[in-house]
N, CA, C and O of each residue as an XYZ file, in Angstrom:
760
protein
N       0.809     -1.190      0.000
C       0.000      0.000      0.000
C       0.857      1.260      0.000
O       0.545      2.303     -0.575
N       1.935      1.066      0.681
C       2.817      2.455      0.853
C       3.392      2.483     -0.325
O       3.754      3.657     -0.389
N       3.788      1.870     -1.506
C       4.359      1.546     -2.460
C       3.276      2.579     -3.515
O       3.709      3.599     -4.051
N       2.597      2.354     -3.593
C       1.312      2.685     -4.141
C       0.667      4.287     -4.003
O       0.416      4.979     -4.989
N       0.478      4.675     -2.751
C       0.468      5.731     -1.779
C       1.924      6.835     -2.517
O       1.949      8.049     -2.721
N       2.673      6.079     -2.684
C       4.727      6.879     -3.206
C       4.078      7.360     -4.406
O       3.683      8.484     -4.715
N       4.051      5.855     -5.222
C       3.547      6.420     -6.338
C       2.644      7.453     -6.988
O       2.884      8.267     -7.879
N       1.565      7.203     -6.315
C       0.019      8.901     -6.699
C       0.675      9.690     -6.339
O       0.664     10.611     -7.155
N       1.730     10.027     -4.952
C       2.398     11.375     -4.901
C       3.432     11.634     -5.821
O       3.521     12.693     -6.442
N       4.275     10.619     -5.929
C       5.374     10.787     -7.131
C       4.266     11.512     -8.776
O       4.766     12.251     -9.625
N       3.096     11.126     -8.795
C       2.447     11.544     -9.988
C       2.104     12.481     -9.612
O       3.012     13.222     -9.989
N       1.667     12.866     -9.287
C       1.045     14.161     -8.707
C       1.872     15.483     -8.574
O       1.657     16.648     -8.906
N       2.697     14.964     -8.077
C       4.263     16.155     -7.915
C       4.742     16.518     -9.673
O       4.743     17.640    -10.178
N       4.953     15.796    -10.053
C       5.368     15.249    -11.685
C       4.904     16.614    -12.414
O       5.469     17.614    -12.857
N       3.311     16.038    -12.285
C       2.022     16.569    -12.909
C       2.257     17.925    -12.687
O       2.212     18.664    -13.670
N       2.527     18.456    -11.457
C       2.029     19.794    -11.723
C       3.411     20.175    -11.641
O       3.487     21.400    -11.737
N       4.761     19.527    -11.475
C       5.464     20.528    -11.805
C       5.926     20.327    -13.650
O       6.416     21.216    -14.346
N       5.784     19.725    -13.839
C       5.181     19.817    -16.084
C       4.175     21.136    -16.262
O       4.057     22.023    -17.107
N       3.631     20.847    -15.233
C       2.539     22.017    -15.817
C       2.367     23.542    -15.088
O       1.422     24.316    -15.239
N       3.420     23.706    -14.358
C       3.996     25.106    -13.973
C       4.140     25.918    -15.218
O       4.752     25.418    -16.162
N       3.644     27.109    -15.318
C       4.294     27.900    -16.389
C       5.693     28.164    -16.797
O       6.315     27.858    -15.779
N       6.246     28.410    -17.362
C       7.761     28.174    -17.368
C       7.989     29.390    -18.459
O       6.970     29.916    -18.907
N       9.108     29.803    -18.851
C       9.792     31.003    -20.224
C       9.805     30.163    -21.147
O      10.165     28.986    -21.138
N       9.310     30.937    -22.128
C       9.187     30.242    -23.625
C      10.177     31.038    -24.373
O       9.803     32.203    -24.508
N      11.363     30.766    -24.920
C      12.484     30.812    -25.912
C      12.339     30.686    -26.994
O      11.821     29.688    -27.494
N      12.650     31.412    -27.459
C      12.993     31.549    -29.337
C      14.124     31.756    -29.766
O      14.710     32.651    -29.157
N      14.741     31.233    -30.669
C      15.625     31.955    -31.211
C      15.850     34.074    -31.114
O      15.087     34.761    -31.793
N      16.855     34.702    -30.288
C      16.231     35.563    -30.397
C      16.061     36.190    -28.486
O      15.933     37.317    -28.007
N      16.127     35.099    -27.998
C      15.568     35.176    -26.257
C      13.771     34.863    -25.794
O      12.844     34.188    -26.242
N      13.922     35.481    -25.040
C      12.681     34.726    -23.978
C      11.294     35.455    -24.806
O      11.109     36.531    -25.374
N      10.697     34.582    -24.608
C       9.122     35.401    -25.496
C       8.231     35.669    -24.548
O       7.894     34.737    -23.818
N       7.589     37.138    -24.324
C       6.967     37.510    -23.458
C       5.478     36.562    -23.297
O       4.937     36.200    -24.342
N       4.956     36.247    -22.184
C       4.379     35.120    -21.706
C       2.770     35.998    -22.682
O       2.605     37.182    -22.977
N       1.901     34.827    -22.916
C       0.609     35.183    -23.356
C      -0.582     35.604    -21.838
O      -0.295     35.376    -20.662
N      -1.796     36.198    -22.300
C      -2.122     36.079    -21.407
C      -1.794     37.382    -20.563
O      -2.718     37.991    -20.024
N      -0.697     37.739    -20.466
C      -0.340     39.017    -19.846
C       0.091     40.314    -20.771
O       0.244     40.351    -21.992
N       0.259     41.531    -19.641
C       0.671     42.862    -20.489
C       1.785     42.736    -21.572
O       2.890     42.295    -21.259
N       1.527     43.081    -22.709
C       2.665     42.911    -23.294
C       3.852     43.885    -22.714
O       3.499     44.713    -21.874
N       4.706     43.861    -22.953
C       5.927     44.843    -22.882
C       5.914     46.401    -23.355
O       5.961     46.697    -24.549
N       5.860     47.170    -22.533
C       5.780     48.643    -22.804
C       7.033     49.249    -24.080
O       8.127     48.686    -24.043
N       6.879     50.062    -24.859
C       7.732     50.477    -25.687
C       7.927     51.739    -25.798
O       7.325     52.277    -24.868
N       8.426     52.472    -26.413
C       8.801     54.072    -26.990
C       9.679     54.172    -27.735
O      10.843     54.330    -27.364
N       9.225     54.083    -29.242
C      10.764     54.308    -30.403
C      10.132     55.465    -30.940
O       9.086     56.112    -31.002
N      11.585     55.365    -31.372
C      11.492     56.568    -33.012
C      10.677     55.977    -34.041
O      10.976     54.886    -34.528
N       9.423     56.789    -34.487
C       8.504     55.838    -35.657
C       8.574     57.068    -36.857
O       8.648     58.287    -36.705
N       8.522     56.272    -38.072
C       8.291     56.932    -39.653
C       6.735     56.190    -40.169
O       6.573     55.013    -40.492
N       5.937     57.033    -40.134
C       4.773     57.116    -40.729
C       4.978     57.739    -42.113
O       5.875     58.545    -42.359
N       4.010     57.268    -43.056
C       4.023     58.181    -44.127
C       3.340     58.999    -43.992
O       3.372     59.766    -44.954
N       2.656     59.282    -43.220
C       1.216     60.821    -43.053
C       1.608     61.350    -42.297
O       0.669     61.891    -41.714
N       2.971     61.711    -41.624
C       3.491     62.757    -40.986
C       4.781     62.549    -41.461
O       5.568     61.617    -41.632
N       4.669     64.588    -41.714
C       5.908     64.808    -41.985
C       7.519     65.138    -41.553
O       8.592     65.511    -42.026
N       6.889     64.731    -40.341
C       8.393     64.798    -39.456
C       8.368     63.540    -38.368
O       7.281     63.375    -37.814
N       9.315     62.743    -38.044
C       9.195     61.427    -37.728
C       8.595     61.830    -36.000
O       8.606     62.882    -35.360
N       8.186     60.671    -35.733
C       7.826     60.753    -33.998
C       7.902     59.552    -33.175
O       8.262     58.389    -33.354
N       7.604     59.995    -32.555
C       7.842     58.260    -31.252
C       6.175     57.900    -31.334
O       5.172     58.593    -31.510
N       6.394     56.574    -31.133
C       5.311     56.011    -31.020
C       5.876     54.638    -29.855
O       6.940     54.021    -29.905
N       4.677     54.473    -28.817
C       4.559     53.889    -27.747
C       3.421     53.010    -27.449
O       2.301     53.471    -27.667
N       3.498     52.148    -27.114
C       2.076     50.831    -26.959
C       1.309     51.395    -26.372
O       0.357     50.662    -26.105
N       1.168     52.733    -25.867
C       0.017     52.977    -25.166
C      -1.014     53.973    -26.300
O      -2.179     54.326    -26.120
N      -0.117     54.253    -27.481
C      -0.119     54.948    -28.483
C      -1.312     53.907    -29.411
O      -1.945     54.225    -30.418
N      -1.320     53.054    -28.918
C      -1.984     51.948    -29.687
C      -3.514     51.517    -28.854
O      -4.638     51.283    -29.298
N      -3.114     51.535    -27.860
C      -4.620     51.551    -26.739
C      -6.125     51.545    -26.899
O      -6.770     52.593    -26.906
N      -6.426     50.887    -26.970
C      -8.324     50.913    -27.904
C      -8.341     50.187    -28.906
O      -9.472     49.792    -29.191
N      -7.274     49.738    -29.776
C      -7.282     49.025    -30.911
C      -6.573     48.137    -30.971
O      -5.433     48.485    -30.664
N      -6.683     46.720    -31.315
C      -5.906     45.626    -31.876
C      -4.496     46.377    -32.107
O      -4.593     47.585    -32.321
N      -3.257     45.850    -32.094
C      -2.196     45.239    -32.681
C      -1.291     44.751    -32.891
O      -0.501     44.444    -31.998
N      -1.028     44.434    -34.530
C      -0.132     43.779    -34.593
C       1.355     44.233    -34.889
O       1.845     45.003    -35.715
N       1.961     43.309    -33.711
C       3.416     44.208    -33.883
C       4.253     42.801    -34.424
O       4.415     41.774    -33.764
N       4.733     43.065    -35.816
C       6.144     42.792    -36.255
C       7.638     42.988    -35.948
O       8.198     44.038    -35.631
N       8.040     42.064    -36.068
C       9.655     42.398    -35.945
C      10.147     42.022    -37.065
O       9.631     41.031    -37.582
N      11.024     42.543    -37.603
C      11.843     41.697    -38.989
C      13.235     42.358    -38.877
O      13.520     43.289    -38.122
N      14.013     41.766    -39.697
C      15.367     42.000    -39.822
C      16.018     43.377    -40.559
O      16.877     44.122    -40.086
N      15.300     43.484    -41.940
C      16.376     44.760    -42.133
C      15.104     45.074    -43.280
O      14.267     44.299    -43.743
N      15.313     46.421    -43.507
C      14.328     47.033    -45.059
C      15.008     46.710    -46.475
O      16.137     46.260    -46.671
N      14.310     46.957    -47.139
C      14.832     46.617    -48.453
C      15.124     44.978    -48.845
O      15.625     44.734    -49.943
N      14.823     43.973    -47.998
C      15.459     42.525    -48.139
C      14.273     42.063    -48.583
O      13.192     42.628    -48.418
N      14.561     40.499    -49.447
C      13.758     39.895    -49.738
C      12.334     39.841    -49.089
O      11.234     40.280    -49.424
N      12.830     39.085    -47.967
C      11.466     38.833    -46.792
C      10.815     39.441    -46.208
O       9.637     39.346    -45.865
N      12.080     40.584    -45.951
C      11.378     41.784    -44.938
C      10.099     42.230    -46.202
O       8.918     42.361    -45.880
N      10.532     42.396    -47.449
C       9.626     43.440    -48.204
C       8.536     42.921    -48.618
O       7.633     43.579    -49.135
N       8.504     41.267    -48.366
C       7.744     40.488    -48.909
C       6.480     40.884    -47.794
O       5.415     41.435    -48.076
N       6.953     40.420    -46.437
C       5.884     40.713    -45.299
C       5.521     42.133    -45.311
O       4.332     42.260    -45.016
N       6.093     43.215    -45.536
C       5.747     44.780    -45.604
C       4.448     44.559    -46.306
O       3.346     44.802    -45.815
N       4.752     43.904    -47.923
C       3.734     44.588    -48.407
C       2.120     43.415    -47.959
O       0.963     43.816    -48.085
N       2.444     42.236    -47.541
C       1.178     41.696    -47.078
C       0.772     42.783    -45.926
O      -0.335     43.254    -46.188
N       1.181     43.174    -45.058
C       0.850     43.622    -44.065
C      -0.174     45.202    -44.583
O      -1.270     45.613    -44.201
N       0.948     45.798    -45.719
C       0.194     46.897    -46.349
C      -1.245     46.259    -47.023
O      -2.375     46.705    -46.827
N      -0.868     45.068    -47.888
C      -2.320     45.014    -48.588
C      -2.986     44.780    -47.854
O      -4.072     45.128    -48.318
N      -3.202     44.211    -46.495
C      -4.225     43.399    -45.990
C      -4.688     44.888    -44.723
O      -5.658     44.688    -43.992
N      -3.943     46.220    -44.604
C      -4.535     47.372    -43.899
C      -5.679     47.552    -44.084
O      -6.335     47.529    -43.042
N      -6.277     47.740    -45.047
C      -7.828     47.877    -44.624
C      -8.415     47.162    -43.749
O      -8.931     47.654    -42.746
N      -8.412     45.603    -44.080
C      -8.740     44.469    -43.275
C      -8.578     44.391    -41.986
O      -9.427     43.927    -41.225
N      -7.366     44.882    -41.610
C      -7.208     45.056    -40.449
C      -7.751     46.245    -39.604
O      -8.172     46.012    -38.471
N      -7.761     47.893    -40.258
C      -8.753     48.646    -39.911
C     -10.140     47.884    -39.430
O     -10.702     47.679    -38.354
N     -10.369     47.592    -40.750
C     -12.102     47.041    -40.699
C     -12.106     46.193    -39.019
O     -13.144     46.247    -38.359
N     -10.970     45.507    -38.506
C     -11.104     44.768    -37.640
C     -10.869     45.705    -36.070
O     -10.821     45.140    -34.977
N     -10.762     47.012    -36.235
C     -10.033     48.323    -35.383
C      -8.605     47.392    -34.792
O      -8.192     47.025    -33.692
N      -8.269     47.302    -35.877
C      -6.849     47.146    -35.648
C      -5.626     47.719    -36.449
O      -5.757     48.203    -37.573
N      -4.407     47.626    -35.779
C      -3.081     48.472    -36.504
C      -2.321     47.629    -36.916
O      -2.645     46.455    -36.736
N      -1.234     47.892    -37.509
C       0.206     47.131    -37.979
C       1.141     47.486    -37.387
O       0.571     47.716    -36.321
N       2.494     47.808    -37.146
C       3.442     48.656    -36.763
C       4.993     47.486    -36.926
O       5.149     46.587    -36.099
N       5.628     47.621    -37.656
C       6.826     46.936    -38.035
C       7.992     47.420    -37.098
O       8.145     48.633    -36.953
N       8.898     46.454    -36.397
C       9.787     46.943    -35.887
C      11.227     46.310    -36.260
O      11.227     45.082    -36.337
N      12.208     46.834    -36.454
C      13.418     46.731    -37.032
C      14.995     47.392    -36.497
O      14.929     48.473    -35.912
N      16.147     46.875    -36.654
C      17.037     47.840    -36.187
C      17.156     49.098    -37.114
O      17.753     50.058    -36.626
N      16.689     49.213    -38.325
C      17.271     50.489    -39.177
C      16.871     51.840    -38.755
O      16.013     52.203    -37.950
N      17.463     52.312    -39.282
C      17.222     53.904    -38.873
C      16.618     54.544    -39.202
O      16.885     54.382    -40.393
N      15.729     55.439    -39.202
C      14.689     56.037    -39.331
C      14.524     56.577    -41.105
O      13.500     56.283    -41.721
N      15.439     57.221    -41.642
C      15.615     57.411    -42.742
C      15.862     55.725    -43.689
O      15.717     55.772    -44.911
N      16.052     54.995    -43.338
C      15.612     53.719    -43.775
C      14.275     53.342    -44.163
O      13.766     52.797    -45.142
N      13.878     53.818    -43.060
C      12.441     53.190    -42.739
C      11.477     54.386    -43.506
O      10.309     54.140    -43.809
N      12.206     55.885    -43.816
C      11.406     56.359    -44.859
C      11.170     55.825    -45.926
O      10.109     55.503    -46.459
N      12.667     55.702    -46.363
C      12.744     55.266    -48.152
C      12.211     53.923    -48.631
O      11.785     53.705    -49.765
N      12.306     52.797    -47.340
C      11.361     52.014    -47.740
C      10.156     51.572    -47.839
O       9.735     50.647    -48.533
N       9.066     52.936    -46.421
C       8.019     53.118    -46.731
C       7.535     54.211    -48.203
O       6.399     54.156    -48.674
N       8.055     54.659    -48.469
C       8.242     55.476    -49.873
C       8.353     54.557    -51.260
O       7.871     54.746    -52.377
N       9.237     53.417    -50.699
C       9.692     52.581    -52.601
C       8.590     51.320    -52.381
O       8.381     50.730    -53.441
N       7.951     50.863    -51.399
C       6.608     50.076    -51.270
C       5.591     50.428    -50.904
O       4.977     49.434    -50.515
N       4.806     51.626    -50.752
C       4.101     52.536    -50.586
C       3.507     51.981    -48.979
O       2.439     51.382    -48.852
N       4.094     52.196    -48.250
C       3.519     51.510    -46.952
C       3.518     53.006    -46.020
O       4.382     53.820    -45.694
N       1.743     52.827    -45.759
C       1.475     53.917    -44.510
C       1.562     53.354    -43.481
O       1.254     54.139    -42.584
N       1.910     52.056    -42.970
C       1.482     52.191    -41.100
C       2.636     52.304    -41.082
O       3.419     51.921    -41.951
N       2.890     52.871    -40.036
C       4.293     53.156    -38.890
C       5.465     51.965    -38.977
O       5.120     50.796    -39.148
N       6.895     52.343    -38.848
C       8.133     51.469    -38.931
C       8.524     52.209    -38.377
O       8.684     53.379    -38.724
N       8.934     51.432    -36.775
C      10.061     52.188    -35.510
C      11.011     51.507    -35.647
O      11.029     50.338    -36.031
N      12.130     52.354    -35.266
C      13.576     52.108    -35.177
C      14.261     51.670    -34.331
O      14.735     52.480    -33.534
N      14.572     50.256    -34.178
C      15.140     50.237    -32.605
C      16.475     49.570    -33.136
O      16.664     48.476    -33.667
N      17.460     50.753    -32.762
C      18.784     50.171    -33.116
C      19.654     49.207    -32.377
O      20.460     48.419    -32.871
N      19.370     49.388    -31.132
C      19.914     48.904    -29.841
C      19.211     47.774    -29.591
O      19.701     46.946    -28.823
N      18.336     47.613    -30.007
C      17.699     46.357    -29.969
C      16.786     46.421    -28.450
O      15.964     45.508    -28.376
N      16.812     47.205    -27.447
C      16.204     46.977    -26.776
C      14.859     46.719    -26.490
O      14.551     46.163    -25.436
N      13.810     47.152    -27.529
C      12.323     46.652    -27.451
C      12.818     45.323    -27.997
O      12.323     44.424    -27.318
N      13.571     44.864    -28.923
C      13.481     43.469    -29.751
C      13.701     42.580    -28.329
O      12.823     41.853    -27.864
N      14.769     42.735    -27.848
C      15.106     41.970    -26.098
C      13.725     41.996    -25.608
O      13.191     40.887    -25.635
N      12.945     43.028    -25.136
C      11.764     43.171    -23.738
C      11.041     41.898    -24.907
O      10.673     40.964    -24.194
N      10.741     41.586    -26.388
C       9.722     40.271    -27.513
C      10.464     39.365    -27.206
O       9.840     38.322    -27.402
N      11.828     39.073    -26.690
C      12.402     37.434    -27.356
C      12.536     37.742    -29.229
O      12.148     36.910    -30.049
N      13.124     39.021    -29.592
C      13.145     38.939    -31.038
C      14.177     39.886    -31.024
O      14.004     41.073    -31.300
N      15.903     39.076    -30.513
C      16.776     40.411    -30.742
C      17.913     39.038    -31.114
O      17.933     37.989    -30.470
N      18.531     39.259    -31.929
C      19.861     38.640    -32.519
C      20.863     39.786    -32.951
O      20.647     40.476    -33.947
N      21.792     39.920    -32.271
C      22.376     41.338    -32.823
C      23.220     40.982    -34.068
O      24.087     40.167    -33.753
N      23.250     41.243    -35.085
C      22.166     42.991    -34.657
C      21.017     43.391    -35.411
O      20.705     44.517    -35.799
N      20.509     42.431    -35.540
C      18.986     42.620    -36.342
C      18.235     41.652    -34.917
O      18.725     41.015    -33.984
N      16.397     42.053    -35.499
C      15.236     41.689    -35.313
C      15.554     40.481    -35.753
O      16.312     40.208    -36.683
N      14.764     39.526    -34.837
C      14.043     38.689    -35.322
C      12.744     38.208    -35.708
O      11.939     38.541    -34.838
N      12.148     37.515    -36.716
C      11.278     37.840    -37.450
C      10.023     37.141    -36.925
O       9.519     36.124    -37.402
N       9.528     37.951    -35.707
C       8.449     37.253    -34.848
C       7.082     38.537    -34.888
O       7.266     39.630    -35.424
N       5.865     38.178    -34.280
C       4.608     38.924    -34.291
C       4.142     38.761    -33.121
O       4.449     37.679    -32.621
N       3.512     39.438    -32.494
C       2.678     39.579    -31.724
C       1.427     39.963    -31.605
O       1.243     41.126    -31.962
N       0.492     39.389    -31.224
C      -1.208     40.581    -31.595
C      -1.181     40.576    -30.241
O      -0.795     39.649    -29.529
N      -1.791     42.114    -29.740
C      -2.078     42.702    -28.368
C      -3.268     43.180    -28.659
O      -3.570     43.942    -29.578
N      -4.012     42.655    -27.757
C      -5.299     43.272    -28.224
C      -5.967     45.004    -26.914
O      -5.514     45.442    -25.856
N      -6.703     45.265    -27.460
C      -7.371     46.970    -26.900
C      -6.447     47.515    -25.524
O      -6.142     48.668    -25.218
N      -6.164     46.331    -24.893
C      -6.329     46.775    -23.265
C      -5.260     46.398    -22.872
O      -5.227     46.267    -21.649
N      -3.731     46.000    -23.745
C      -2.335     45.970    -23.978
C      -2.123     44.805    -23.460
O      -0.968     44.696    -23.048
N      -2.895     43.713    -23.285
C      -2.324     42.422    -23.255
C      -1.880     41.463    -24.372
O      -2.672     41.427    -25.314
N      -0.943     40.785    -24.468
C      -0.335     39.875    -25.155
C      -1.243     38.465    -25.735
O      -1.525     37.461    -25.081
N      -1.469     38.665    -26.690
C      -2.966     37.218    -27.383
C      -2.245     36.295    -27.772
O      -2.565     35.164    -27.405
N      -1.084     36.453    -28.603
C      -1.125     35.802    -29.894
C       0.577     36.196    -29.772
O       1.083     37.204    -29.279
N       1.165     35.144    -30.338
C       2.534     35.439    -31.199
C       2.939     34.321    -32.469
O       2.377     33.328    -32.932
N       3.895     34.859    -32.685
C       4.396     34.069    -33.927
C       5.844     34.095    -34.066
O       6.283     35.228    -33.870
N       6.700     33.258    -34.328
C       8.232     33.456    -34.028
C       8.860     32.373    -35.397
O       8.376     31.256    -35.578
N       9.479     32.682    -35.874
C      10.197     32.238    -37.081
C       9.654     32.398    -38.550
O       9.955     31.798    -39.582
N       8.741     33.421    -38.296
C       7.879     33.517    -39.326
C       8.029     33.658    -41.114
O       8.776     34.408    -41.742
N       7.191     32.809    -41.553
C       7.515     32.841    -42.683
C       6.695     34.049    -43.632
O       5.467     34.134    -43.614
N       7.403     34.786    -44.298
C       6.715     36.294    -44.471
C       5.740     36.256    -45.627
O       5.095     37.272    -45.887
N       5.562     34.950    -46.469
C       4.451     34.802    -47.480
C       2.757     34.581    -46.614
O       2.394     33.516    -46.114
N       2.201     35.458    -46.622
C       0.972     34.953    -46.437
C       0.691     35.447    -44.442
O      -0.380     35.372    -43.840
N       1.813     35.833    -43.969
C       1.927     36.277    -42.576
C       0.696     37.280    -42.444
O      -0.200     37.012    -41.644
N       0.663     38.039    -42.956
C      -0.716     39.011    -42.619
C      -1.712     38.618    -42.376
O      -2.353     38.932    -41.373
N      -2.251     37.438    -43.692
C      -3.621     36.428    -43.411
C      -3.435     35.773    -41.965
O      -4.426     35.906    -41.246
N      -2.400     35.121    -41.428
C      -2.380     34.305    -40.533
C      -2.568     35.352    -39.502
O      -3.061     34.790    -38.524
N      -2.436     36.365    -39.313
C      -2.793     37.083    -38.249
C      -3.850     37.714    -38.457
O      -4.558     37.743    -37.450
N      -4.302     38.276    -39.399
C      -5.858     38.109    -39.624
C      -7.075     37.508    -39.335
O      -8.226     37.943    -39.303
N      -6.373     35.955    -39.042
C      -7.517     34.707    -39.073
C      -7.490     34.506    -37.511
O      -8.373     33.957    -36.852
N      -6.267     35.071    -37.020
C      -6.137     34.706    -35.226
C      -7.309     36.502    -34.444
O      -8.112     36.766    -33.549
N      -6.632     37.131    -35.513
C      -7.398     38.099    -34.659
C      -8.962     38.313    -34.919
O      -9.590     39.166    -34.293
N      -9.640     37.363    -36.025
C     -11.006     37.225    -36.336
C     -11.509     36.483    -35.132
O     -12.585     36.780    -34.613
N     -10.797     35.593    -34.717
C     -11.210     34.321    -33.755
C     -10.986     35.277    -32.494
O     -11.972     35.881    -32.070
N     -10.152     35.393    -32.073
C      -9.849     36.452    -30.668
C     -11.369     37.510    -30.781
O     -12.205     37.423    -29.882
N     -11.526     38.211    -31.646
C     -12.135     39.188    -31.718
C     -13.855     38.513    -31.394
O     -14.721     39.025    -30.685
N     -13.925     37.307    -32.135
C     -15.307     36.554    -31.738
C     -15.257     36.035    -30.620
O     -16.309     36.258    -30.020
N     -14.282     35.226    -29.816
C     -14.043     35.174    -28.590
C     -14.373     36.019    -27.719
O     -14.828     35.671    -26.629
N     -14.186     37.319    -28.079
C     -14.032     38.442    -26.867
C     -15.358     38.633    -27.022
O     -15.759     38.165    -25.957
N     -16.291     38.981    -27.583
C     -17.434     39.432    -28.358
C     -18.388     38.386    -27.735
O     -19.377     38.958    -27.277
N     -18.420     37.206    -27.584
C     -19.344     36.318    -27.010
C     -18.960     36.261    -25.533
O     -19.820     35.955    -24.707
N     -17.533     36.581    -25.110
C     -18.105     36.571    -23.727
C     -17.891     37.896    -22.833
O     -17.193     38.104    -21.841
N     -18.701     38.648    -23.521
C     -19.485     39.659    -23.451
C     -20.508     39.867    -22.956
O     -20.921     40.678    -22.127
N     -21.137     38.651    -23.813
C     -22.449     38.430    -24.094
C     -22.929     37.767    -22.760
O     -23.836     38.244    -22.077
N     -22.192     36.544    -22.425
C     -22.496     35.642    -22.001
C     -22.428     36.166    -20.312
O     -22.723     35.382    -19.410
């Protein structure tokens, strides 16, 4: 019986320490936990509808869905590939009161000319130092790594994505924040 008795506690102990929350790693460092506030920010941002660059901050985002990108550098294959899904699919994401906002190490005048040569209006902040990429689990120096996050209205962390492949990335966050958004919406209701 005591044999037996060892054992259910030996399982039991097991059990819940497997199922302790623990840091989730990426290539890149630790990925901020779901479920909670995402990570506060303040960069240098290039919009195309203003004509002199400004900071933009997650609280800057507050009331609305979004989605924050990280990618590696402007002008590159992948990076430009995901830019412009992210641009075509802006309405969609409006329609959903949600934003985009790309984050990268380049420098601000980077981040003009390549919102300028792919016609992209949402916001591209500059984080050279990498320090917002560190607070995501999306910093390899000395570039971004190419991860997402959706935060939804009230600055908590929903959704991420980490190794992302930049064909078709917009839809996939599209389809998470349709479901989140019906989620939230029914238990509302309920």
């Amino acid at each position: 019986m005591k044999r037996r008795q060892l054992l259910q506690a030996s399982a039991l102990f097991f059990s819940a320490w497997l199922a302790r929350p623990r840091p989730v790693s990426a290539m890149g460092g630790t990925l901020p936990e779901l479920e909670r506030p995402a990570p506060d920010f303040s960069l240098p941002a290039f919009t195309a509808d203003q004509p002199e660059p400004t900071t933009l901050g997650l609280g800057d985002f507050r009331g609305r869905w979004l989605a924050l990108y990280f990618y590696p550098k402007d002008f590159t294959g992948g990076c430009t590939l995901e830019a412009r899904g992210f641009q075509k699919d802006l309405a969609r994401f409006h329609s959903l009161e949600a934003e985009a906002a790309g984050i990268s190490a380049d420098a601000l005048d980077d981040h003009a000319a390549f919102c300028d040569s792919e016609g992209l209006t949402f916001p591209l902040l500059s984080d050279p130092g990498g320090k917002v990429s560190q607070l995501y689990g999306s910093w390899l120096p000395p570039f971004s790594q190419r991860h997402t996050f959706l935060i939804d209205p009230q600055g908590t962390l929903r959704a991420r994505w980490v190794a992302v492949r930049p064909s078709g990335h917009s839809q996939e966050v599209l389809d998470q924040l349709g479901r989140l958004r019906l989620l939230s919406s029914e238990s509302l209701t309920t």
